[in-house]
Amino acid sequence: MTESWRELRARNAINSTEAEGVVLSEETKQIIFAISLGEIDADTVVDEYLAALRSNE
């Protein structure tokens, strides 16, 4: 089975980021794929992340 262009875009983003020495967790990789495939909205992810940061202050 071949990857869709969305899956390829996600994989390329992950690979290029890791090639720069950044270690991505499996959860982060799953989020990148979910956003790329349109399964979740990027704005929602950012809102939830910022809310979590605020709650830890």
Short mmCIF file of C-alpha atoms in Angstrom, two decimals:
data_model
loop_
_atom_site.label_atom_id
_atom_site.label_comp_id
_atom_site.label_asym_id
_atom_site.label_seq_id
_atom_site.Cartn_x
_atom_site.Cartn_y
_atom_site.Cartn_z
CA MET A 1 0.00 0.00 0.00
CA THR A 2 1.33 3.43 -0.86
CA GLU A 3 1.20 6.38 1.46
CA SER A 4 -1.13 9.26 0.74
CA TRP A 5 0.43 12.67 0.19
CA ARG A 6 -0.80 13.64 3.66
CA GLU A 7 0.93 10.67 5.28
CA LEU A 8 4.07 11.42 3.29
CA ARG A 9 3.97 15.07 4.39
CA ALA A 10 3.68 14.00 8.03
CA ARG A 11 6.48 11.46 7.73
CA ASN A 12 8.74 14.03 6.03
CA ALA A 13 8.02 16.57 8.77
CA ILE A 14 8.89 14.03 11.45
CA ASN A 15 12.03 12.80 9.68
CA SER A 16 13.36 16.29 8.95
CA THR A 17 12.73 17.39 12.53
CA GLU A 18 14.49 14.33 13.94
CA ALA A 19 17.35 14.83 11.48
CA GLU A 20 17.95 18.18 13.18
CA GLY A 21 18.47 16.34 16.46
CA VAL A 22 15.02 16.91 17.95
CA VAL A 23 13.63 13.86 19.73
CA LEU A 24 9.88 13.50 19.19
CA SER A 25 7.77 11.37 21.48
CA GLU A 26 5.44 8.77 19.99
CA GLU A 27 2.51 10.90 21.16
CA THR A 28 3.88 13.90 19.26
CA LYS A 29 4.31 11.80 16.13
CA GLN A 30 0.72 10.57 16.43
CA ILE A 31 -0.50 14.14 16.79
CA ILE A 32 1.43 15.20 13.68
CA PHE A 33 -0.13 12.34 11.71
CA ALA A 34 -3.62 13.09 13.04
CA ILE A 35 -3.35 16.75 12.06
CA SER A 36 -1.96 15.87 8.62
CA LEU A 37 -4.77 13.38 7.99
CA GLY A 38 -7.40 15.86 9.14
CA GLU A 39 -8.43 13.70 12.09
CA ILE A 40 -7.91 16.56 14.54
CA ASP A 41 -7.74 20.30 14.09
CA ALA A 42 -4.38 21.98 14.68
CA ASP A 43 -6.04 24.92 16.43
CA THR A 44 -7.62 22.51 18.91
CA VAL A 45 -4.23 20.96 19.66
CA VAL A 46 -2.66 24.37 20.24
CA ASP A 47 -5.56 25.50 22.46
CA GLU A 48 -5.33 22.34 24.57
CA TYR A 49 -1.55 22.64 24.84
CA LEU A 50 -1.73 26.27 25.94
CA ALA A 51 -4.47 25.46 28.45
CA ALA A 52 -2.29 22.71 29.91
CA LEU A 53 0.66 25.10 30.20
CA ARG A 54 -1.51 27.68 31.96
CA SER A 55 -2.79 25.12 34.44
CA ASN A 56 0.80 24.22 35.37
CA GLU A 57 1.75 27.81 36.22
#
